mmCIF file of C-alpha atoms in Angstrom:
data_model
loop_
_atom_site.group_PDB
_atom_site.id
_atom_site.type_symbol
_atom_site.label_atom_id
_atom_site.label_comp_id
_atom_site.label_asym_id
_atom_site.label_seq_id
_atom_site.Cartn_x
_atom_site.Cartn_y
_atom_site.Cartn_z
ATOM 1 C CA MET A 1 168.986 50.041 76.418
ATOM 2 C CA THR A 2 167.188 50.736 73.163
ATOM 3 C CA THR A 3 168.331 54.312 72.667
ATOM 4 C CA PRO A 4 168.949 54.851 68.962
ATOM 5 C CA ASP A 5 172.624 55.294 68.449
ATOM 6 C CA GLU A 6 175.082 56.630 65.962
ATOM 7 C CA PRO A 7 176.770 54.058 63.728
ATOM 8 C CA ARG A 8 179.514 52.052 65.413
ATOM 9 C CA ASP A 9 182.873 53.643 64.966
ATOM 10 C CA SER A 10 185.642 51.367 63.718
ATOM 11 C CA LEU A 11 187.713 52.706 66.584
ATOM 12 C CA PHE A 12 185.323 50.905 68.946
ATOM 13 C CA LEU A 13 186.215 47.601 67.343
ATOM 14 C CA ALA A 14 189.897 48.347 67.880
ATOM 15 C CA LEU A 15 189.170 49.389 71.476
ATOM 16 C CA LYS A 16 187.301 46.176 72.074
ATOM 17 C CA SER A 17 190.252 44.152 70.783
ATOM 18 C CA ALA A 18 192.657 46.168 72.924
ATOM 19 C CA TYR A 19 190.660 45.453 76.097
ATOM 20 C CA GLU A 20 190.289 41.788 75.187
ATOM 21 C CA ALA A 21 194.045 41.488 74.667
ATOM 22 C CA ASN A 22 195.163 43.518 77.692
ATOM 23 C CA ASP A 23 192.571 42.567 80.311
ATOM 24 C CA PRO A 24 191.193 39.192 79.213
ATOM 25 C CA ILE A 25 188.612 37.292 81.238
ATOM 26 C CA PRO A 26 190.422 35.098 83.789
ATOM 27 C CA GLU A 27 191.029 31.503 82.993
ATOM 28 C CA GLY A 28 188.376 29.261 84.533
ATOM 29 C CA LEU A 29 185.914 32.085 85.182
ATOM 30 C CA VAL A 30 183.118 30.566 83.107
ATOM 31 C CA ASP A 31 183.631 27.169 84.753
ATOM 32 C CA ARG A 32 183.490 28.723 88.226
ATOM 33 C CA LEU A 33 180.261 30.509 87.288
ATOM 34 C CA LEU A 34 178.731 27.307 85.935
ATOM 35 C CA THR A 35 179.656 25.549 89.184
ATOM 36 C CA ALA A 36 178.039 28.336 91.210
ATOM 37 C CA LEU A 37 174.845 28.016 89.172
ATOM 38 C CA ALA A 38 174.866 24.223 89.317
ATOM 39 C CA VAL A 39 175.026 24.155 93.124
ATOM 40 C CA GLU A 40 172.414 26.860 93.577
ATOM 41 C CA ASP A 41 169.281 25.677 95.334
ATOM 42 C CA LEU A 42 166.454 27.730 93.877
ATOM 43 C CA ASP A 43 163.965 26.630 96.526
ATOM 44 C CA LEU A 44 166.035 28.188 99.270
ATOM 45 C CA GLU A 45 165.363 31.764 100.369
ATOM 46 C CA TYR A 46 168.282 33.719 101.806
ATOM 47 C CA GLU A 47 170.084 37.049 101.653
ATOM 48 C CA LEU A 48 173.045 36.929 99.316
ATOM 49 C CA LEU A 49 176.255 38.249 100.863
ATOM 50 C CA THR A 50 178.256 39.885 98.113
ATOM 51 C CA MET A 51 181.986 40.414 98.253
ATOM 52 C CA VAL A 52 182.863 44.039 98.745
ATOM 53 C CA HIS A 53 186.541 43.674 99.479
ATOM 54 C CA ARG A 54 189.280 41.127 98.999
ATOM 55 C CA SER A 55 192.934 41.724 99.618
ATOM 56 C CA SER A 56 196.068 39.708 100.133
ATOM 57 C CA GLN A 57 198.584 40.478 102.808
ATOM 58 C CA LEU A 58 201.794 39.360 101.270
ATOM 59 C CA ALA A 59 203.970 37.454 103.691
ATOM 60 C CA GLY A 60 206.620 36.381 101.256
ATOM 61 C CA THR A 61 207.123 36.491 97.555
ATOM 62 C CA ARG A 62 204.307 37.859 95.481
ATOM 63 C CA GLY A 63 201.440 35.426 95.076
ATOM 64 C CA GLY A 64 203.259 32.979 97.326
ATOM 65 C CA ASN A 65 201.675 30.309 99.410
ATOM 66 C CA ASP A 66 202.099 32.292 102.622
ATOM 67 C CA ASP A 67 199.621 35.000 101.718
ATOM 68 C CA LYS A 68 196.916 35.876 104.199
ATOM 69 C CA LEU A 69 193.670 36.739 102.551
ATOM 70 C CA VAL A 70 191.074 39.123 103.950
ATOM 71 C CA MET A 71 187.578 39.171 102.503
ATOM 72 C CA GLU A 72 184.562 41.209 103.387
ATOM 73 C CA PHE A 73 181.027 40.323 102.350
ATOM 74 C CA SER A 74 177.944 42.376 102.909
ATOM 75 C CA ALA A 75 174.157 42.230 102.718
ATOM 76 C CA ALA A 76 171.540 44.618 104.078
ATOM 77 C CA GLY A 77 172.588 45.306 107.664
ATOM 78 C CA VAL A 78 175.131 42.479 107.947
ATOM 79 C CA THR A 79 178.857 42.313 107.379
ATOM 80 C CA LEU A 80 180.933 39.153 107.232
ATOM 81 C CA MET A 81 184.709 39.356 107.463
ATOM 82 C CA LEU A 82 186.913 36.362 106.721
ATOM 83 C CA ARG A 83 190.614 36.056 107.344
ATOM 84 C CA ILE A 84 192.162 33.119 105.563
ATOM 85 C CA SER A 85 195.605 32.025 106.719
ATOM 86 C CA PRO A 86 197.824 29.352 105.196
ATOM 87 C CA ILE A 87 198.558 26.184 107.154
ATOM 88 C CA ASP A 88 200.378 24.292 104.423
ATOM 89 C CA ALA A 89 200.374 24.149 100.634
ATOM 90 C CA ASN A 90 196.866 22.688 100.497
ATOM 91 C CA HIS A 91 195.105 23.828 103.647
ATOM 92 C CA ARG A 92 193.846 27.038 105.144
ATOM 93 C CA ARG A 93 192.515 28.291 108.450
ATOM 94 C CA ILE A 94 189.449 30.556 108.325
ATOM 95 C CA ASP A 95 188.659 33.065 111.048
ATOM 96 C CA GLY A 96 185.282 34.715 110.612
ATOM 97 C CA TRP A 97 183.478 37.609 112.177
ATOM 98 C CA VAL A 98 179.795 38.470 111.733
ATOM 99 C CA SER A 99 178.681 41.983 112.552
ATOM 100 C CA PRO A 100 176.366 42.700 114.276
ATOM 101 C CA ALA A 101 176.860 39.547 116.358
ATOM 102 C CA GLN A 102 173.817 37.268 116.329
ATOM 103 C CA PRO A 103 173.064 33.628 117.159
ATOM 104 C CA LEU A 104 173.935 31.836 113.929
ATOM 105 C CA THR A 105 175.797 28.766 112.776
ATOM 106 C CA ALA A 106 178.437 29.122 110.067
ATOM 107 C CA SER A 107 178.288 26.336 107.502
ATOM 108 C CA LEU A 108 181.184 25.925 105.109
ATOM 109 C CA TRP A 109 180.463 24.296 101.761
ATOM 110 C CA GLN A 110 183.160 22.724 99.624
ATOM 111 C CA ASP A 111 182.708 20.187 96.886
ATOM 112 C CA ALA A 112 179.246 19.064 98.043
ATOM 113 C CA ALA A 113 180.335 18.570 101.678
ATOM 114 C CA THR A 114 179.656 20.918 104.584
ATOM 115 C CA VAL A 115 181.196 21.520 107.987
ATOM 116 C CA GLU A 116 179.729 23.720 110.704
ATOM 117 C CA SER A 117 180.992 26.038 113.392
ATOM 118 C CA ALA A 118 178.933 27.987 115.941
ATOM 119 C CA VAL A 119 179.125 31.765 115.832
ATOM 120 C CA GLY A 120 180.138 32.973 119.300
ATOM 121 C CA ALA A 121 178.641 35.767 121.380
ATOM 122 C CA HIS A 122 181.016 38.269 119.829
ATOM 123 C CA GLY A 123 180.194 37.199 116.292
ATOM 124 C CA ARG A 124 183.340 35.118 115.874
ATOM 125 C CA PHE A 125 183.745 31.638 114.423
ATOM 126 C CA GLU A 126 186.533 29.544 112.974
ATOM 127 C CA PHE A 127 187.340 26.624 110.733
ATOM 128 C CA ASP A 128 190.851 25.515 111.577
ATOM 129 C CA PHE A 129 191.705 23.122 108.748
ATOM 130 C CA VAL A 130 190.099 23.715 105.361
ATOM 131 C CA PRO A 131 191.288 22.368 102.005
ATOM 132 C CA ARG A 132 191.952 24.959 99.314
ATOM 133 C CA GLY A 133 189.361 25.309 96.578
ATOM 134 C CA LEU A 134 185.986 26.754 95.712
ATOM 135 C CA THR A 135 184.186 27.591 98.919
ATOM 136 C CA ARG A 136 180.862 29.031 100.050
ATOM 137 C CA LEU A 137 179.739 30.068 103.481
ATOM 138 C CA ASP A 138 176.173 29.917 104.784
ATOM 139 C CA LEU A 139 174.977 31.533 107.990
ATOM 140 C CA LEU A 140 172.165 29.404 109.407
ATOM 141 C CA GLN A 141 169.435 30.544 111.734
ATOM 142 C CA PRO A 142 169.090 28.851 115.127
ATOM 143 C CA GLY A 143 166.883 25.803 115.357
ATOM 144 C CA THR A 144 167.081 22.100 114.762
ATOM 145 C CA GLY A 145 166.549 20.031 111.631
ATOM 146 C CA SER A 146 164.139 21.597 109.179
ATOM 147 C CA SER A 147 163.309 24.509 111.478
ATOM 148 C CA ARG A 148 166.802 25.791 110.791
ATOM 149 C CA SER A 149 167.134 27.865 107.646
ATOM 150 C CA THR A 150 169.792 29.670 105.676
ATOM 151 C CA ALA A 151 169.756 33.334 106.612
ATOM 152 C CA PHE A 152 172.742 34.482 104.558
ATOM 153 C CA ARG A 153 174.891 32.916 101.860
ATOM 154 C CA THR A 154 178.079 34.146 100.244
ATOM 155 C CA THR A 155 178.846 33.804 96.591
ATOM 156 C CA LEU A 156 181.273 31.014 95.682
ATOM 157 C CA PHE A 157 184.862 32.106 96.213
ATOM 158 C CA GLU A 158 188.314 30.602 95.830
ATOM 159 C CA ILE A 159 190.603 30.140 98.833
ATOM 160 C CA MET B 1 192.116 46.236 63.394
ATOM 161 C CA ALA B 2 190.731 44.583 60.298
ATOM 162 C CA ALA B 3 191.169 41.217 61.987
ATOM 163 C CA THR B 4 188.143 41.903 64.207
ATOM 164 C CA HIS B 5 185.966 41.450 61.145
ATOM 165 C CA ALA B 6 187.322 37.994 60.382
ATOM 166 C CA ALA B 7 184.386 35.971 59.148
ATOM 167 C CA GLY B 8 183.601 32.512 60.485
ATOM 168 C CA PRO B 9 182.709 29.563 58.283
ATOM 169 C CA THR B 10 180.336 30.792 55.612
ATOM 170 C CA ASP B 11 177.589 28.290 56.426
ATOM 171 C CA VAL B 12 177.240 29.610 59.999
ATOM 172 C CA PRO B 13 174.866 32.561 60.224
ATOM 173 C CA ASN B 14 176.712 35.571 61.576
ATOM 174 C CA ARG B 15 174.458 36.121 64.574
ATOM 175 C CA SER B 16 175.315 38.769 67.113
ATOM 176 C CA VAL B 17 176.123 37.838 70.685
ATOM 177 C CA TRP B 18 172.753 39.358 71.659
ATOM 178 C CA GLU B 19 170.820 37.171 69.236
ATOM 179 C CA ARG B 20 172.616 34.052 70.409
ATOM 180 C CA ALA B 21 171.924 35.051 74.028
ATOM 181 C CA ALA B 22 168.221 35.588 73.331
ATOM 182 C CA ALA B 23 167.958 32.188 71.629
ATOM 183 C CA SER B 24 169.751 30.416 74.501
ATOM 184 C CA PHE B 25 167.588 32.197 77.061
ATOM 185 C CA ASP B 26 164.465 31.046 75.202
ATOM 186 C CA ASP B 27 165.722 27.468 75.110
ATOM 187 C CA TRP B 28 166.576 27.566 78.809
ATOM 188 C CA ARG B 29 163.139 28.888 79.716
ATOM 189 C CA ASN B 30 161.674 26.065 77.693
ATOM 190 C CA GLY B 31 163.486 23.564 79.896
ATOM 191 C CA ASP B 32 166.820 23.044 78.129
ATOM 192 C CA GLN B 33 169.321 23.206 81.019
ATOM 193 C CA ALA B 34 172.365 23.132 78.721
ATOM 194 C CA ALA B 35 171.195 26.381 77.123
ATOM 195 C CA LEU B 36 172.024 28.207 80.364
ATOM 196 C CA ASP B 37 175.663 27.163 79.922
ATOM 197 C CA GLU B 38 175.623 28.596 76.400
ATOM 198 C CA LEU B 39 174.140 31.833 77.694
ATOM 199 C CA VAL B 40 176.826 32.097 80.397
ATOM 200 C CA ARG B 41 179.574 31.413 77.857
ATOM 201 C CA ALA B 42 178.159 33.946 75.404
ATOM 202 C CA LEU B 43 177.650 36.894 77.738
ATOM 203 C CA THR B 44 180.248 36.514 80.497
ATOM 204 C CA PRO B 45 183.003 38.142 78.387
ATOM 205 C CA VAL B 46 180.777 41.195 77.826
ATOM 206 C CA LEU B 47 179.923 41.357 81.545
ATOM 207 C CA TRP B 48 183.625 41.090 82.433
ATOM 208 C CA HIS B 49 184.597 44.147 80.415
ATOM 209 C CA VAL B 50 181.624 46.245 81.452
ATOM 210 C CA VAL B 51 182.119 45.494 85.170
ATOM 211 C CA ARG B 52 185.896 46.015 84.978
ATOM 212 C CA ALA B 53 185.138 49.472 83.589
ATOM 213 C CA TYR B 54 183.995 50.410 87.106
ATOM 214 C CA GLY B 55 187.532 49.983 88.429
ATOM 215 C CA LEU B 56 186.809 46.884 90.529
ATOM 216 C CA THR B 57 189.550 44.324 91.166
ATOM 217 C CA PRO B 58 189.406 41.035 89.243
ATOM 218 C CA ALA B 59 188.138 39.205 92.385
ATOM 219 C CA ALA B 60 185.378 41.758 92.993
ATOM 220 C CA THR B 61 184.490 41.673 89.290
ATOM 221 C CA GLU B 62 184.096 37.888 89.416
ATOM 222 C CA ASP B 63 181.835 38.258 92.420
ATOM 223 C CA VAL B 64 179.650 40.851 90.697
ATOM 224 C CA ILE B 65 179.328 38.603 87.639
ATOM 225 C CA GLN B 66 178.416 35.605 89.792
ATOM 226 C CA THR B 67 175.821 37.681 91.655
ATOM 227 C CA THR B 68 174.399 38.757 88.298
ATOM 228 C CA TRP B 69 173.980 35.199 86.996
ATOM 229 C CA LEU B 70 172.493 34.048 90.316
ATOM 230 C CA ALA B 71 170.005 36.905 90.006
ATOM 231 C CA LEU B 72 169.075 35.722 86.528
ATOM 232 C CA VAL B 73 168.384 32.135 87.570
ATOM 233 C CA ARG B 74 166.348 33.393 90.523
ATOM 234 C CA HIS B 75 164.526 36.272 88.890
ATOM 235 C CA GLY B 76 164.708 35.457 85.186
ATOM 236 C CA HIS B 77 160.903 35.417 85.055
ATOM 237 C CA GLN B 78 161.086 39.226 85.308
ATOM 238 C CA VAL B 79 162.576 39.326 81.811
ATOM 239 C CA ASN B 80 159.510 39.638 79.607
ATOM 240 C CA GLU B 81 161.070 39.223 76.200
ATOM 241 C CA SER B 82 164.021 36.993 75.467
ATOM 242 C CA ALA B 83 165.607 39.768 73.379
ATOM 243 C CA ALA B 84 165.866 41.826 76.575
ATOM 244 C CA VAL B 85 168.004 39.307 78.471
ATOM 245 C CA GLY B 86 171.309 40.959 77.508
ATOM 246 C CA GLY B 87 170.087 44.347 78.691
ATOM 247 C CA TRP B 88 168.708 42.880 81.894
ATOM 248 C CA LEU B 89 172.053 41.214 82.701
ATOM 249 C CA LEU B 90 174.100 44.293 81.852
ATOM 250 C CA THR B 91 171.888 46.589 83.904
ATOM 251 C CA THR B 92 172.005 44.190 86.868
ATOM 252 C CA ALA B 93 175.791 43.848 86.565
ATOM 253 C CA ARG B 94 176.332 47.613 86.300
ATOM 254 C CA ARG B 95 174.118 48.319 89.303
ATOM 255 C CA THR B 96 175.854 45.640 91.360
ATOM 256 C CA ALA B 97 179.272 46.922 90.310
ATOM 257 C CA TRP B 98 178.304 50.458 91.187
ATOM 258 C CA ARG B 99 177.089 49.321 94.616
ATOM 259 C CA ALA B 100 180.213 47.233 95.282
ATOM 260 C CA LYS B 101 182.347 50.192 94.286
ATOM 261 C CA SER B 102 180.439 52.532 96.632
ATOM 262 C CA VAL B 103 180.480 50.152 99.628
ATOM 263 C CA ASP B 104 184.185 49.505 99.268
ATOM 264 C CA GLY B 105 185.250 53.069 99.896
ATOM 265 C CA ARG B 106 188.865 52.059 100.273
ATOM 266 C CA ALA B 107 191.333 52.790 97.540
ATOM 267 C CA ILE B 108 191.221 50.296 94.715
ATOM 268 C CA PRO B 109 194.673 48.726 94.421
ATOM 269 C CA VAL B 110 196.505 49.736 91.303
ATOM 270 C CA GLU B 111 196.178 46.925 88.839
ATOM 271 C CA ASP B 112 199.125 45.458 86.998
ATOM 272 C CA VAL B 113 197.112 45.797 83.864
ATOM 273 C CA ASP B 114 196.999 49.576 84.188
ATOM 274 C CA LEU B 115 200.696 50.061 84.615
ATOM 275 C CA ALA B 116 202.281 47.225 82.725
ATOM 276 C CA PRO B 117 204.072 48.456 79.643
ATOM 277 C CA SER B 118 202.097 47.453 76.593
ATOM 278 C CA LEU B 119 203.582 44.285 75.321
ATOM 279 C CA PRO B 120 203.227 43.731 71.625
ATOM 280 C CA HIS B 121 200.267 41.491 70.922
ATOM 281 C CA THR B 122 201.931 38.487 69.346
ATOM 282 C CA SER B 123 199.031 36.090 68.853
ATOM 283 C CA ALA B 124 198.984 36.520 65.083
ATOM 284 C CA ALA B 125 202.354 35.467 63.796
ATOM 285 C CA GLU B 126 201.770 37.238 60.526
ATOM 286 C CA SER B 127 201.110 40.610 62.152
ATOM 287 C CA THR B 128 203.186 43.309 60.605
ATOM 288 C CA ALA B 129 205.344 45.707 62.585
ATOM 289 C CA ILE B 130 202.910 48.500 61.827
ATOM 290 C CA GLU B 131 200.000 46.607 63.365
ATOM 291 C CA HIS B 132 202.054 45.988 66.495
ATOM 292 C CA LEU B 133 202.751 49.675 66.756
ATOM 293 C CA SER B 134 199.175 50.848 66.376
ATOM 294 C CA ALA B 135 197.691 48.239 68.726
ATOM 295 C CA SER B 136 200.150 49.066 71.480
ATOM 296 C CA SER B 137 199.891 52.795 70.957
ATOM 297 C CA LEU B 138 196.083 52.547 71.065
ATOM 298 C CA TRP B 139 196.325 50.822 74.437
ATOM 299 C CA GLN B 140 198.821 53.410 75.693
ATOM 300 C CA GLN B 141 196.624 56.289 74.600
ATOM 301 C CA VAL B 142 193.520 54.747 76.168
ATOM 302 C CA GLN B 143 195.359 54.693 79.511
ATOM 303 C CA GLN B 144 195.984 58.431 79.176
ATOM 304 C CA LEU B 145 192.271 59.298 78.975
ATOM 305 C CA ASP B 146 190.499 60.502 82.125
ATOM 306 C CA ASP B 147 188.600 57.916 84.195
ATOM 307 C CA ARG B 148 185.210 58.980 82.914
ATOM 308 C CA CYS B 149 186.253 58.627 79.281
ATOM 309 C CA GLN B 150 187.876 55.260 79.942
ATOM 310 C CA ARG B 151 184.795 53.945 81.703
ATOM 311 C CA LEU B 152 182.369 55.262 79.105
ATOM 312 C CA LEU B 153 184.357 54.012 76.120
ATOM 313 C CA ARG B 154 184.913 50.575 77.595
ATOM 314 C CA ILE B 155 181.230 50.146 78.416
ATOM 315 C CA VAL B 156 180.106 51.355 75.008
ATOM 316 C CA ALA B 157 182.706 49.236 73.198
ATOM 317 C CA PHE B 158 181.148 46.084 74.668
ATOM 318 C CA ASP B 159 177.529 47.144 75.122
ATOM 319 C CA ASP B 160 176.377 48.642 71.866
ATOM 320 C CA ARG B 161 172.946 49.509 73.266
ATOM 321 C CA PRO B 162 173.808 50.959 76.679
ATOM 322 C CA ASP B 163 171.219 52.148 79.149
ATOM 323 C CA TYR B 164 171.994 55.864 78.946
ATOM 324 C CA ALA B 165 169.867 56.861 81.944
ATOM 325 C CA GLY B 166 171.713 54.446 84.256
ATOM 326 C CA LEU B 167 175.087 55.411 82.849
ATOM 327 C CA ALA B 168 174.324 59.091 83.282
ATOM 328 C CA SER B 169 173.501 58.747 86.961
ATOM 329 C CA GLU B 170 176.615 56.626 87.632
ATOM 330 C CA LEU B 171 178.899 59.003 85.791
ATOM 331 C CA GLY B 172 177.237 62.008 87.412
ATOM 332 C CA MET B 173 176.156 63.734 84.217
ATOM 333 C CA PRO B 174 172.876 64.586 82.511
ATOM 334 C CA VAL B 175 171.489 61.939 80.139
ATOM 335 C CA GLY B 176 171.723 64.364 77.230
ATOM 336 C CA SER B 177 175.462 64.763 77.622
ATOM 337 C CA ILE B 178 176.376 61.063 77.353
ATOM 338 C CA GLY B 179 176.330 61.121 73.540
ATOM 339 C CA PRO B 180 178.438 64.311 73.238
ATOM 340 C CA THR B 181 180.833 63.099 75.968
ATOM 341 C CA ARG B 182 181.253 59.816 74.177
ATOM 342 C CA ARG B 183 182.096 61.670 70.935
ATOM 343 C CA ARG B 184 184.490 63.977 72.781
ATOM 344 C CA CYS B 185 186.272 60.988 74.352
ATOM 345 C CA LEU B 186 186.568 59.270 70.981
ATOM 346 C CA ASP B 187 187.860 62.471 69.357
ATOM 347 C CA LYS B 188 190.442 62.884 72.110
ATOM 348 C CA LEU B 189 191.613 59.327 71.544
ATOM 349 C CA ARG B 190 191.759 59.815 67.791
ATOM 350 C CA VAL B 191 193.806 62.994 68.097
ATOM 351 C CA ALA B 192 196.174 61.369 70.593
ATOM 352 C CA LEU B 193 196.635 58.430 68.249
ATOM 353 C CA GLN B 194 197.451 60.682 65.319
ATOM 354 C CA LYS B 195 200.000 62.574 67.384
ATOM 355 C CA GLY B 196 201.422 59.406 68.912
ATOM 356 C CA ASP B 197 201.920 57.720 65.570
ATOM 357 C CA GLN B 198 204.148 60.547 64.358
ATOM 358 C CA PRO B 199 207.504 60.285 66.089
#
């Protein structure tokens, strides 16, 4: 980080401008990050599931509303796959799969509200009618009330 | 090119992004919650370009950047000096990007941005035809460089104090050869530009 360096070449400034012009940061990125930080509960301990893969399966025109989305998240020893299918212009169905299968409850967070779905014996769960928007998924450990804790949490992602 | 040196209002001190970040980080640690927003606004563009240099998709890049900021709010106490916050974030982002890239062994989809013909940059109405030509030919020539050169130059263009040891291990080269490789990549680009500008 503090390695002494040769003087900055003016070509670097041009390169910087070229990258800024040709691959700019996406619109709304900073706002999404600020939302993610604002809803973060620092008292909670969990393993963060980071996105390792996201791809669209185009059903119609490019970027259309019929696209199926497949996402894969991972943490040490755990993989979470999500398949997000369109229902209508504003709603999605989410089919999830946790591997290895374990007794957990999936908790879907959107706009300060949560809904839950039990993870089945084969690691599968589903949410059949979910509004589009910024979403986060928690995997909760078995238990009741305060004995239940968040084992894994995804980053905030857009569906 | 000269436009990148455009000065702001003269009464505003021309502080670097790193100095602004260090000041915001200090303020945040002293309890000013709004300072975290300033820090995120100041350094996210740098993180974007450095993480994109690893060839991740835009969605994966966003995720790496989010993971990086979450790590800062959780583990920011590990940053001893406020001046080191930029380096801490960049190192965390590069490590996370490298890991995401290794876990996702599948082919990275070809990005539109890599293949799209360079459109003239038209934001400055007064740009001359010559400036259009050199900006677009610079972008074209950058795309012709090998992956290692592209990655190294993009990282160094945005991170002027890169962690050479980390870079070396990710690029699979000895630490001592980063400097020479960087010069070789720049020279290649310069030569290509000179050739390209002569029809």
